[in-house]
Amino acid sequence: MHGLSTIPRLPEAAQTPIGAEVYRGLTARPKTLSPWLFYDQEGSRLFEAITELPEYYLTRTERAIFAQNADGIIAAASDRELTVIELGAGTATKTGLLLEAAVRAQQTVDYLAIDVSHSALAEAKQRIETQIPGVRVASRVGDYTEGIEEIHAAGKSRLVLYIGSSIGNFEPSDAVQVLREVRRRLSPGDNLLLGADRVKDRDVLLNAYDDQAGVTAAFNMNVLTRINRELCANFNPRLFRHRARWNDDHSRIEMHLESLIAQHVVIPSLELEVKFARGETIHTENSYKFNDRDVAWMVERAGFAITTSWTDERQWFGVHLATAV
Ligand code: AVJ
């Protein structure tokens, strides 16, 4: 007779979303962590600070495109009444320009904001409701897949906003998959507004992800602090450094956390010990940069056709309206 049979099972923490992701990513070769882990309360605050950095041109450039073209974008999106749904809304600071244009066109507009960050959504709802009368704001906490489910109930002619180059976090095949999920919830004639950062000078790109003030470094490092707090790990952030790299083959900026020494990190709640060689990295983010051709390929494979694209004078950022076919 054997003793009591032991049913092998993962520790409880490994069954939470963060536990599962950290377990997967830190046992993978090479080590990776998904960028959604950035966005705890501190990470969301740091991201907001990034959007105001001189080097981080993305947010202000996309905002300038909206400021110049909001009425045109809304007019192109539908001749019927619009419901606006935003994926990865964050604090939705740029969205206001589009919502104001929608209110000019149709007096009132329903706006559904979806994001993983509860605190960011609360701020968005509060600000938009007080600053733009005529907008009825609903919000949902969820990741992209969960969020997309909500589109079903949203009604009328739908305009899905997926702006800020959030799509750039996905590998191209996953990006197509995400857009297909969106498309599946839409009817022909509904629209997608996609913001996608464009390929440009390498140093401009690198500086945007490795700023002088070190805010992006703090944003990247915050993942370790979050894992320490939520999974009782013992990462020493001083023993890692932020790295940004341009990967020309894949047309993407990569962010990594590089171990400065050979070391072990213990994550008791996952019953995991993670070994790092000196110079080994955790790959924490991809930020793809697109040519118009790449964008067209991506949206077409997902069942959309681009109807209009807008850019800035330097052609640094692209805003694309795509109709569900
Ligand atoms: C929010 C995914 C668009 O890739 O530029 C900013 C996140 N990472 N600085 C980006 C980010 C480092 C950002 N996105």
mmCIF file of C-alpha atoms and ligand atoms in Angstrom:
data_model
loop_
_atom_site.group_PDB
_atom_site.id
_atom_site.type_symbol
_atom_site.label_atom_id
_atom_site.label_comp_id
_atom_site.label_asym_id
_atom_site.label_seq_id
_atom_site.Cartn_x
_atom_site.Cartn_y
_atom_site.Cartn_z
ATOM 1 C CA MET A 1 0.000 0.000 0.000
ATOM 2 C CA HIS A 2 1.191 3.437 -0.840
ATOM 3 C CA GLY A 3 0.683 6.319 1.511
ATOM 4 C CA LEU A 4 -1.929 8.923 0.823
ATOM 5 C CA SER A 5 -1.824 9.696 -2.851
ATOM 6 C CA THR A 6 -0.749 13.247 -3.470
ATOM 7 C CA ILE A 7 -2.569 15.034 -6.210
ATOM 8 C CA PRO A 8 -0.010 17.324 -7.771
ATOM 9 C CA ARG A 9 -1.389 20.802 -7.977
ATOM 10 C CA LEU A 10 -0.085 24.308 -8.462
ATOM 11 C CA PRO A 11 -0.066 26.604 -5.464
ATOM 12 C CA GLU A 12 -3.169 28.771 -5.163
ATOM 13 C CA ALA A 13 -1.358 31.942 -6.233
ATOM 14 C CA ALA A 14 -0.436 30.317 -9.556
ATOM 15 C CA GLN A 15 -4.126 30.212 -10.387
ATOM 16 C CA THR A 16 -4.632 33.968 -10.179
ATOM 17 C CA PRO A 17 -4.088 35.835 -13.476
ATOM 18 C CA ILE A 18 -0.883 37.488 -12.235
ATOM 19 C CA GLY A 19 0.419 34.276 -10.636
ATOM 20 C CA ALA A 20 -0.230 32.255 -13.772
ATOM 21 C CA GLU A 21 1.429 34.849 -16.006
ATOM 22 C CA VAL A 22 4.500 35.240 -13.785
ATOM 23 C CA TYR A 23 4.857 31.466 -13.497
ATOM 24 C CA ARG A 24 4.567 31.033 -17.257
ATOM 25 C CA GLY A 25 6.835 33.919 -18.136
ATOM 26 C CA LEU A 26 9.648 33.303 -15.678
ATOM 27 C CA THR A 27 9.860 29.582 -16.442
ATOM 28 C CA ALA A 28 9.917 30.292 -20.205
ATOM 29 C CA ARG A 29 13.166 30.553 -22.223
ATOM 30 C CA PRO A 30 13.840 33.359 -22.937
ATOM 31 C CA LYS A 31 12.065 34.870 -19.929
ATOM 32 C CA THR A 32 9.120 37.094 -20.758
ATOM 33 C CA LEU A 33 6.335 38.926 -18.930
ATOM 34 C CA SER A 34 3.200 40.277 -20.548
ATOM 35 C CA PRO A 35 2.859 44.072 -20.733
ATOM 36 C CA TRP A 36 -0.552 44.034 -19.039
ATOM 37 C CA LEU A 37 1.388 43.502 -15.800
ATOM 38 C CA PHE A 38 2.626 47.111 -16.024
ATOM 39 C CA TYR A 39 -0.747 48.572 -15.242
ATOM 40 C CA ASP A 40 -1.293 48.421 -11.499
ATOM 41 C CA GLN A 41 -2.112 51.750 -9.864
ATOM 42 C CA GLU A 42 1.504 52.930 -9.799
ATOM 43 C CA GLY A 43 2.125 51.643 -13.340
ATOM 44 C CA SER A 44 -0.910 53.476 -14.685
ATOM 45 C CA ARG A 45 0.321 56.647 -12.983
ATOM 46 C CA LEU A 46 3.783 56.175 -14.511
ATOM 47 C CA PHE A 47 2.279 55.575 -17.951
ATOM 48 C CA GLU A 48 0.366 58.860 -17.668
ATOM 49 C CA ALA A 49 3.687 60.539 -16.807
ATOM 50 C CA ILE A 50 5.303 58.904 -19.874
ATOM 51 C CA THR A 51 2.650 60.422 -22.133
ATOM 52 C CA GLU A 52 3.838 63.880 -21.045
ATOM 53 C CA LEU A 53 7.564 63.287 -21.595
ATOM 54 C CA PRO A 54 9.263 65.345 -24.313
ATOM 55 C CA GLU A 55 10.660 62.154 -25.885
ATOM 56 C CA TYR A 56 7.341 60.274 -25.923
ATOM 57 C CA TYR A 57 5.813 61.848 -29.041
ATOM 58 C CA LEU A 58 3.056 59.231 -29.507
ATOM 59 C CA THR A 59 0.318 60.656 -27.298
ATOM 60 C CA ARG A 60 0.709 64.290 -28.247
ATOM 61 C CA THR A 61 1.011 63.460 -31.933
ATOM 62 C CA GLU A 62 -2.138 61.354 -31.958
ATOM 63 C CA ARG A 63 -3.919 64.049 -29.943
ATOM 64 C CA ALA A 64 -2.886 66.654 -32.529
ATOM 65 C CA ILE A 65 -4.302 64.451 -35.300
ATOM 66 C CA PHE A 66 -7.593 64.224 -33.391
ATOM 67 C CA ALA A 67 -7.607 67.970 -32.666
ATOM 68 C CA GLN A 68 -7.253 68.698 -36.389
ATOM 69 C CA ASN A 69 -9.576 66.027 -37.736
ATOM 70 C CA ALA A 70 -12.140 65.044 -35.078
ATOM 71 C CA ASP A 71 -15.179 66.274 -37.021
ATOM 72 C CA GLY A 72 -13.913 64.600 -40.191
ATOM 73 C CA ILE A 73 -13.261 61.356 -38.357
ATOM 74 C CA ILE A 74 -16.751 61.290 -36.829
ATOM 75 C CA ALA A 75 -18.357 62.213 -40.166
ATOM 76 C CA ALA A 76 -16.426 59.478 -41.959
ATOM 77 C CA ALA A 77 -17.348 56.918 -39.302
ATOM 78 C CA SER A 78 -21.078 56.958 -39.991
ATOM 79 C CA ASP A 79 -24.026 58.811 -41.412
ATOM 80 C CA ARG A 80 -26.168 57.281 -38.640
ATOM 81 C CA GLU A 81 -26.037 57.793 -34.879
ATOM 82 C CA LEU A 82 -22.884 56.422 -33.307
ATOM 83 C CA THR A 83 -22.149 54.510 -30.171
ATOM 84 C CA VAL A 84 -18.489 54.748 -29.197
ATOM 85 C CA ILE A 85 -16.656 51.844 -27.575
ATOM 86 C CA GLU A 86 -13.036 52.205 -26.534
ATOM 87 C CA LEU A 87 -10.717 49.247 -25.959
ATOM 88 C CA GLY A 88 -7.903 49.931 -23.511
ATOM 89 C CA ALA A 89 -9.351 53.333 -22.700
ATOM 90 C CA GLY A 90 -6.976 54.140 -19.828
ATOM 91 C CA THR A 91 -7.811 57.627 -18.598
ATOM 92 C CA ALA A 92 -9.221 58.458 -22.061
ATOM 93 C CA THR A 93 -7.672 61.919 -22.274
ATOM 94 C CA LYS A 94 -7.476 62.023 -26.099
ATOM 95 C CA THR A 95 -10.897 60.446 -26.535
ATOM 96 C CA GLY A 96 -12.563 63.649 -25.341
ATOM 97 C CA LEU A 97 -11.736 65.330 -28.667
ATOM 98 C CA LEU A 98 -13.641 62.631 -30.567
ATOM 99 C CA LEU A 99 -16.535 62.582 -28.107
ATOM 100 C CA GLU A 100 -16.901 66.369 -28.387
ATOM 101 C CA ALA A 101 -17.104 65.996 -32.158
ATOM 102 C CA ALA A 102 -19.720 63.247 -31.764
ATOM 103 C CA VAL A 103 -21.780 65.511 -29.480
ATOM 104 C CA ARG A 104 -21.540 68.305 -32.074
ATOM 105 C CA ALA A 105 -22.859 65.883 -34.688
ATOM 106 C CA GLN A 106 -25.607 64.135 -32.714
ATOM 107 C CA GLN A 107 -26.167 65.991 -29.374
ATOM 108 C CA THR A 108 -25.805 62.903 -27.196
ATOM 109 C CA VAL A 109 -23.516 59.897 -27.422
ATOM 110 C CA ASP A 110 -23.167 56.631 -25.518
ATOM 111 C CA TYR A 111 -19.554 55.863 -24.681
ATOM 112 C CA LEU A 112 -18.357 52.551 -23.267
ATOM 113 C CA ALA A 113 -14.794 52.551 -21.895
ATOM 114 C CA ILE A 114 -13.056 49.220 -21.344
ATOM 115 C CA ASP A 115 -9.739 48.849 -19.561
ATOM 116 C CA VAL A 116 -7.835 46.575 -17.182
ATOM 117 C CA SER A 117 -7.179 49.456 -14.781
ATOM 118 C CA HIS A 118 -10.049 50.255 -12.445
ATOM 119 C CA SER A 119 -8.464 53.478 -11.206
ATOM 120 C CA ALA A 120 -7.852 54.770 -14.746
ATOM 121 C CA LEU A 121 -11.484 54.084 -15.728
ATOM 122 C CA ALA A 122 -12.854 55.809 -12.660
ATOM 123 C CA GLU A 123 -10.842 58.900 -13.546
ATOM 124 C CA ALA A 124 -11.972 58.757 -17.198
ATOM 125 C CA LYS A 125 -15.652 58.462 -16.290
ATOM 126 C CA GLN A 126 -15.489 61.290 -13.780
ATOM 127 C CA ARG A 127 -13.663 63.658 -16.127
ATOM 128 C CA ILE A 128 -15.699 62.997 -19.260
ATOM 129 C CA GLU A 129 -19.051 63.202 -17.492
ATOM 130 C CA THR A 130 -18.223 66.550 -15.932
ATOM 131 C CA GLN A 131 -16.431 68.057 -18.960
ATOM 132 C CA ILE A 132 -18.555 66.879 -21.882
ATOM 133 C CA PRO A 133 -22.289 67.100 -21.235
ATOM 134 C CA GLY A 134 -24.119 64.909 -23.715
ATOM 135 C CA VAL A 135 -21.819 61.923 -23.246
ATOM 136 C CA ARG A 136 -23.277 59.003 -21.295
ATOM 137 C CA VAL A 137 -20.302 57.059 -19.956
ATOM 138 C CA ALA A 138 -20.326 53.385 -19.051
ATOM 139 C CA SER A 139 -17.176 51.542 -18.047
ATOM 140 C CA ARG A 140 -16.079 47.924 -17.800
ATOM 141 C CA VAL A 141 -12.987 46.514 -16.159
ATOM 142 C CA GLY A 142 -11.634 43.690 -18.270
ATOM 143 C CA ASP A 143 -8.984 42.558 -20.686
ATOM 144 C CA TYR A 144 -9.468 42.779 -24.424
ATOM 145 C CA THR A 145 -11.331 39.530 -24.896
ATOM 146 C CA GLU A 146 -13.715 40.120 -22.009
ATOM 147 C CA GLY A 147 -14.173 43.714 -23.030
ATOM 148 C CA ILE A 148 -15.033 42.837 -26.583
ATOM 149 C CA GLU A 149 -18.007 40.801 -25.329
ATOM 150 C CA GLU A 150 -19.531 44.080 -24.232
ATOM 151 C CA ILE A 151 -19.688 45.384 -27.782
ATOM 152 C CA HIS A 152 -22.635 43.089 -28.410
ATOM 153 C CA ALA A 153 -25.034 45.087 -26.302
ATOM 154 C CA ALA A 154 -23.843 48.456 -27.438
ATOM 155 C CA GLY A 155 -26.285 48.836 -30.335
ATOM 156 C CA LYS A 156 -26.712 51.110 -33.403
ATOM 157 C CA SER A 157 -23.799 52.037 -35.619
ATOM 158 C CA ARG A 158 -20.702 51.263 -33.639
ATOM 159 C CA LEU A 159 -17.364 53.004 -33.661
ATOM 160 C CA VAL A 160 -14.717 50.992 -31.849
ATOM 161 C CA LEU A 161 -11.692 53.021 -30.792
ATOM 162 C CA TYR A 162 -8.445 51.168 -30.478
ATOM 163 C CA ILE A 163 -6.057 54.071 -30.277
ATOM 164 C CA GLY A 164 -2.718 54.989 -28.719
ATOM 165 C CA SER A 165 -0.900 52.251 -30.669
ATOM 166 C CA SER A 166 -2.050 49.690 -28.102
ATOM 167 C CA ILE A 167 -2.264 47.219 -31.003
ATOM 168 C CA GLY A 168 1.542 47.514 -31.171
ATOM 169 C CA ASN A 169 1.899 45.368 -28.047
ATOM 170 C CA PHE A 170 0.803 42.259 -29.967
ATOM 171 C CA GLU A 171 2.765 40.008 -32.301
ATOM 172 C CA PRO A 172 1.317 40.514 -35.809
ATOM 173 C CA SER A 173 -0.629 37.217 -35.793
ATOM 174 C CA ASP A 174 -2.100 38.003 -32.355
ATOM 175 C CA ALA A 175 -2.927 41.531 -33.487
ATOM 176 C CA VAL A 176 -4.936 40.070 -36.377
ATOM 177 C CA GLN A 177 -6.624 37.725 -33.917
ATOM 178 C CA VAL A 178 -7.581 40.619 -31.618
ATOM 179 C CA LEU A 179 -8.998 42.595 -34.547
ATOM 180 C CA ARG A 180 -10.910 39.500 -35.720
ATOM 181 C CA GLU A 181 -12.465 39.243 -32.270
ATOM 182 C CA VAL A 182 -13.541 42.860 -32.609
ATOM 183 C CA ARG A 183 -14.840 42.244 -36.126
ATOM 184 C CA ARG A 184 -16.857 39.223 -34.972
ATOM 185 C CA ARG A 185 -18.871 41.496 -32.652
ATOM 186 C CA LEU A 186 -19.570 44.079 -35.335
ATOM 187 C CA SER A 187 -21.928 44.283 -38.284
ATOM 188 C CA PRO A 188 -20.914 45.295 -41.812
ATOM 189 C CA GLY A 189 -20.661 49.074 -41.922
ATOM 190 C CA ASP A 190 -19.607 49.440 -38.276
ATOM 191 C CA ASN A 191 -16.202 51.058 -37.893
ATOM 192 C CA LEU A 192 -12.885 50.676 -36.183
ATOM 193 C CA LEU A 193 -10.579 53.632 -35.525
ATOM 194 C CA LEU A 194 -7.065 52.316 -35.129
ATOM 195 C CA GLY A 195 -4.116 54.401 -33.900
ATOM 196 C CA ALA A 196 -0.781 52.909 -34.936
ATOM 197 C CA ASP A 197 2.690 54.336 -34.412
ATOM 198 C CA ARG A 198 4.735 54.593 -37.611
ATOM 199 C CA VAL A 199 8.268 53.423 -38.431
ATOM 200 C CA LYS A 200 10.713 56.317 -38.134
ATOM 201 C CA ASP A 201 14.274 57.279 -37.249
ATOM 202 C CA ARG A 202 15.788 54.725 -34.871
ATOM 203 C CA ASP A 203 17.058 57.279 -32.335
ATOM 204 C CA VAL A 204 13.689 58.997 -32.128
ATOM 205 C CA LEU A 205 12.162 55.612 -31.344
ATOM 206 C CA LEU A 206 14.805 54.588 -28.825
ATOM 207 C CA ASN A 207 14.625 57.899 -26.943
ATOM 208 C CA ALA A 208 10.848 57.548 -26.666
ATOM 209 C CA TYR A 209 11.393 54.303 -24.741
ATOM 210 C CA ASP A 210 14.471 55.345 -22.774
ATOM 211 C CA ASP A 211 13.843 58.908 -21.642
ATOM 212 C CA GLN A 212 16.309 61.198 -19.865
ATOM 213 C CA ALA A 213 14.211 61.506 -16.709
ATOM 214 C CA GLY A 214 14.048 57.731 -16.296
ATOM 215 C CA VAL A 215 10.246 57.523 -16.167
ATOM 216 C CA THR A 216 10.102 54.671 -18.679
ATOM 217 C CA ALA A 217 12.770 52.845 -16.679
ATOM 218 C CA ALA A 218 10.643 53.239 -13.531
ATOM 219 C CA PHE A 219 7.570 52.043 -15.460
ATOM 220 C CA ASN A 220 9.419 48.909 -16.590
ATOM 221 C CA MET A 221 10.975 48.268 -13.141
ATOM 222 C CA ASN A 222 7.596 48.662 -11.448
ATOM 223 C CA VAL A 223 6.709 45.182 -12.707
ATOM 224 C CA LEU A 224 9.260 43.760 -10.270
ATOM 225 C CA THR A 225 7.866 45.786 -7.370
ATOM 226 C CA ARG A 226 4.375 44.619 -8.280
ATOM 227 C CA ILE A 227 5.468 40.973 -8.317
ATOM 228 C CA ASN A 228 7.164 41.482 -4.946
ATOM 229 C CA ARG A 229 4.003 42.956 -3.470
ATOM 230 C CA GLU A 230 1.403 40.655 -4.994
ATOM 231 C CA LEU A 231 3.338 37.390 -5.035
ATOM 232 C CA CYS A 232 5.712 37.945 -2.078
ATOM 233 C CA ALA A 233 8.746 37.689 -4.354
ATOM 234 C CA ASN A 234 12.162 39.075 -3.395
ATOM 235 C CA PHE A 235 13.291 40.885 -6.556
ATOM 236 C CA ASN A 236 15.856 43.556 -5.740
ATOM 237 C CA PRO A 237 15.113 46.215 -8.388
ATOM 238 C CA ARG A 238 18.621 47.653 -7.884
ATOM 239 C CA LEU A 239 20.018 44.466 -9.393
ATOM 240 C CA PHE A 240 18.167 44.988 -12.683
ATOM 241 C CA ARG A 241 18.292 47.712 -15.290
ATOM 242 C CA HIS A 242 15.911 48.974 -17.927
ATOM 243 C CA ARG A 243 16.844 48.309 -21.569
ATOM 244 C CA ALA A 244 15.152 49.502 -24.747
ATOM 245 C CA ARG A 245 16.169 47.965 -28.097
ATOM 246 C CA TRP A 246 15.113 48.477 -31.694
ATOM 247 C CA ASN A 247 14.525 45.135 -33.429
ATOM 248 C CA ASP A 248 14.704 45.972 -37.119
ATOM 249 C CA ASP A 249 13.794 42.472 -38.338
ATOM 250 C CA HIS A 250 10.472 42.657 -36.529
ATOM 251 C CA SER A 251 10.001 46.441 -36.766
ATOM 252 C CA ARG A 252 9.540 46.796 -33.030
ATOM 253 C CA ILE A 253 10.909 48.436 -29.910
ATOM 254 C CA GLU A 254 11.569 45.876 -27.199
ATOM 255 C CA MET A 255 11.757 46.610 -23.492
ATOM 256 C CA HIS A 256 13.725 44.312 -21.253
ATOM 257 C CA LEU A 257 14.783 44.092 -17.615
ATOM 258 C CA GLU A 258 18.405 43.044 -17.521
ATOM 259 C CA SER A 259 19.927 41.257 -14.550
ATOM 260 C CA LEU A 260 23.123 43.069 -13.529
ATOM 261 C CA ILE A 261 24.569 39.992 -11.803
ATOM 262 C CA ALA A 262 24.054 36.245 -11.601
ATOM 263 C CA GLN A 263 21.318 35.822 -9.014
ATOM 264 C CA HIS A 264 18.389 33.785 -7.695
ATOM 265 C CA VAL A 265 14.981 35.240 -7.028
ATOM 266 C CA VAL A 266 12.477 33.436 -4.844
ATOM 267 C CA ILE A 267 8.713 33.585 -5.340
ATOM 268 C CA PRO A 268 7.386 31.583 -2.381
ATOM 269 C CA SER A 269 3.712 31.925 -3.293
ATOM 270 C CA LEU A 270 4.457 30.148 -6.606
ATOM 271 C CA GLU A 271 6.935 27.736 -4.993
ATOM 272 C CA LEU A 272 9.353 29.008 -7.598
ATOM 273 C CA GLU A 273 13.021 29.900 -7.607
ATOM 274 C CA VAL A 274 14.169 31.795 -10.680
ATOM 275 C CA LYS A 275 17.816 31.828 -11.734
ATOM 276 C CA PHE A 276 19.300 34.701 -13.711
ATOM 277 C CA ALA A 277 22.639 34.753 -15.463
ATOM 278 C CA ARG A 278 24.457 38.083 -15.502
ATOM 279 C CA GLY A 279 23.119 40.033 -18.495
ATOM 280 C CA GLU A 280 20.063 37.796 -18.900
ATOM 281 C CA THR A 281 16.863 39.694 -19.554
ATOM 282 C CA ILE A 282 13.149 39.464 -18.975
ATOM 283 C CA HIS A 283 11.480 40.643 -22.173
ATOM 284 C CA THR A 284 8.618 42.791 -20.875
ATOM 285 C CA GLU A 285 7.194 44.523 -23.950
ATOM 286 C CA ASN A 286 7.087 44.721 -27.717
ATOM 287 C CA SER A 287 5.944 47.934 -29.295
ATOM 288 C CA TYR A 288 5.522 47.368 -33.029
ATOM 289 C CA LYS A 289 5.924 50.250 -35.473
ATOM 290 C CA PHE A 290 3.890 50.155 -38.671
ATOM 291 C CA ASN A 291 3.995 51.289 -42.270
ATOM 292 C CA ASP A 292 0.637 51.976 -43.936
ATOM 293 C CA ARG A 293 1.107 48.711 -45.797
ATOM 294 C CA ASP A 294 1.410 46.762 -42.502
ATOM 295 C CA VAL A 295 -1.759 48.353 -41.161
ATOM 296 C CA ALA A 296 -3.734 47.575 -44.318
ATOM 297 C CA TRP A 297 -2.541 43.956 -44.263
ATOM 298 C CA MET A 298 -3.488 43.563 -40.614
ATOM 299 C CA VAL A 299 -6.982 45.042 -40.787
ATOM 300 C CA GLU A 300 -7.831 43.322 -44.076
ATOM 301 C CA ARG A 301 -6.958 39.928 -42.636
ATOM 302 C CA ALA A 302 -9.342 40.713 -39.788
ATOM 303 C CA GLY A 303 -12.283 41.562 -42.068
ATOM 304 C CA PHE A 304 -12.013 45.343 -42.301
ATOM 305 C CA ALA A 305 -11.142 47.704 -45.136
ATOM 306 C CA ILE A 306 -9.407 51.034 -44.551
ATOM 307 C CA THR A 307 -11.535 53.933 -45.731
ATOM 308 C CA THR A 308 -9.447 56.918 -44.581
ATOM 309 C CA SER A 309 -6.094 57.467 -42.884
ATOM 310 C CA TRP A 310 -4.821 60.584 -41.150
ATOM 311 C CA THR A 311 -1.296 61.510 -40.090
ATOM 312 C CA ASP A 312 0.732 64.483 -38.748
ATOM 313 C CA GLU A 313 3.173 66.671 -40.721
ATOM 314 C CA ARG A 314 6.169 64.554 -39.720
ATOM 315 C CA GLN A 315 4.200 61.398 -40.534
ATOM 316 C CA TRP A 316 5.123 59.942 -37.156
ATOM 317 C CA PHE A 317 1.738 58.516 -36.190
ATOM 318 C CA GLY A 318 -1.162 57.037 -38.167
ATOM 319 C CA VAL A 319 -4.893 57.096 -37.423
ATOM 320 C CA HIS A 320 -6.880 54.734 -39.634
ATOM 321 C CA LEU A 321 -10.602 54.346 -40.084
ATOM 322 C CA ALA A 322 -11.554 50.826 -41.126
ATOM 323 C CA THR A 323 -15.023 49.615 -42.029
ATOM 324 C CA ALA A 324 -16.244 46.138 -41.207
ATOM 325 C CA VAL A 325 -16.824 44.358 -44.533
HETATM 326 C C1 AVJ B 1 0.471 51.930 -24.334
HETATM 327 C C2 AVJ B 1 1.400 50.105 -25.524
HETATM 328 C C3 AVJ B 1 1.079 52.197 -26.617
HETATM 329 O O1 AVJ B 1 4.042 50.832 -26.545
HETATM 330 O O2 AVJ B 1 4.286 52.977 -26.542
HETATM 331 C C4 AVJ B 1 5.119 53.356 -23.225
HETATM 332 C C5 AVJ B 1 3.345 51.534 -23.666
HETATM 333 N N1 AVJ B 1 5.749 51.316 -23.052
HETATM 334 N N2 AVJ B 1 6.408 53.350 -22.911
HETATM 335 C C6 AVJ B 1 3.799 51.938 -26.084
HETATM 336 C C7 AVJ B 1 4.703 52.071 -23.321
HETATM 337 C C8 AVJ B 1 6.787 52.115 -22.782
HETATM 338 C C9 AVJ B 1 2.798 52.069 -24.940
HETATM 339 N N3 AVJ B 1 1.454 51.550 -25.340
#
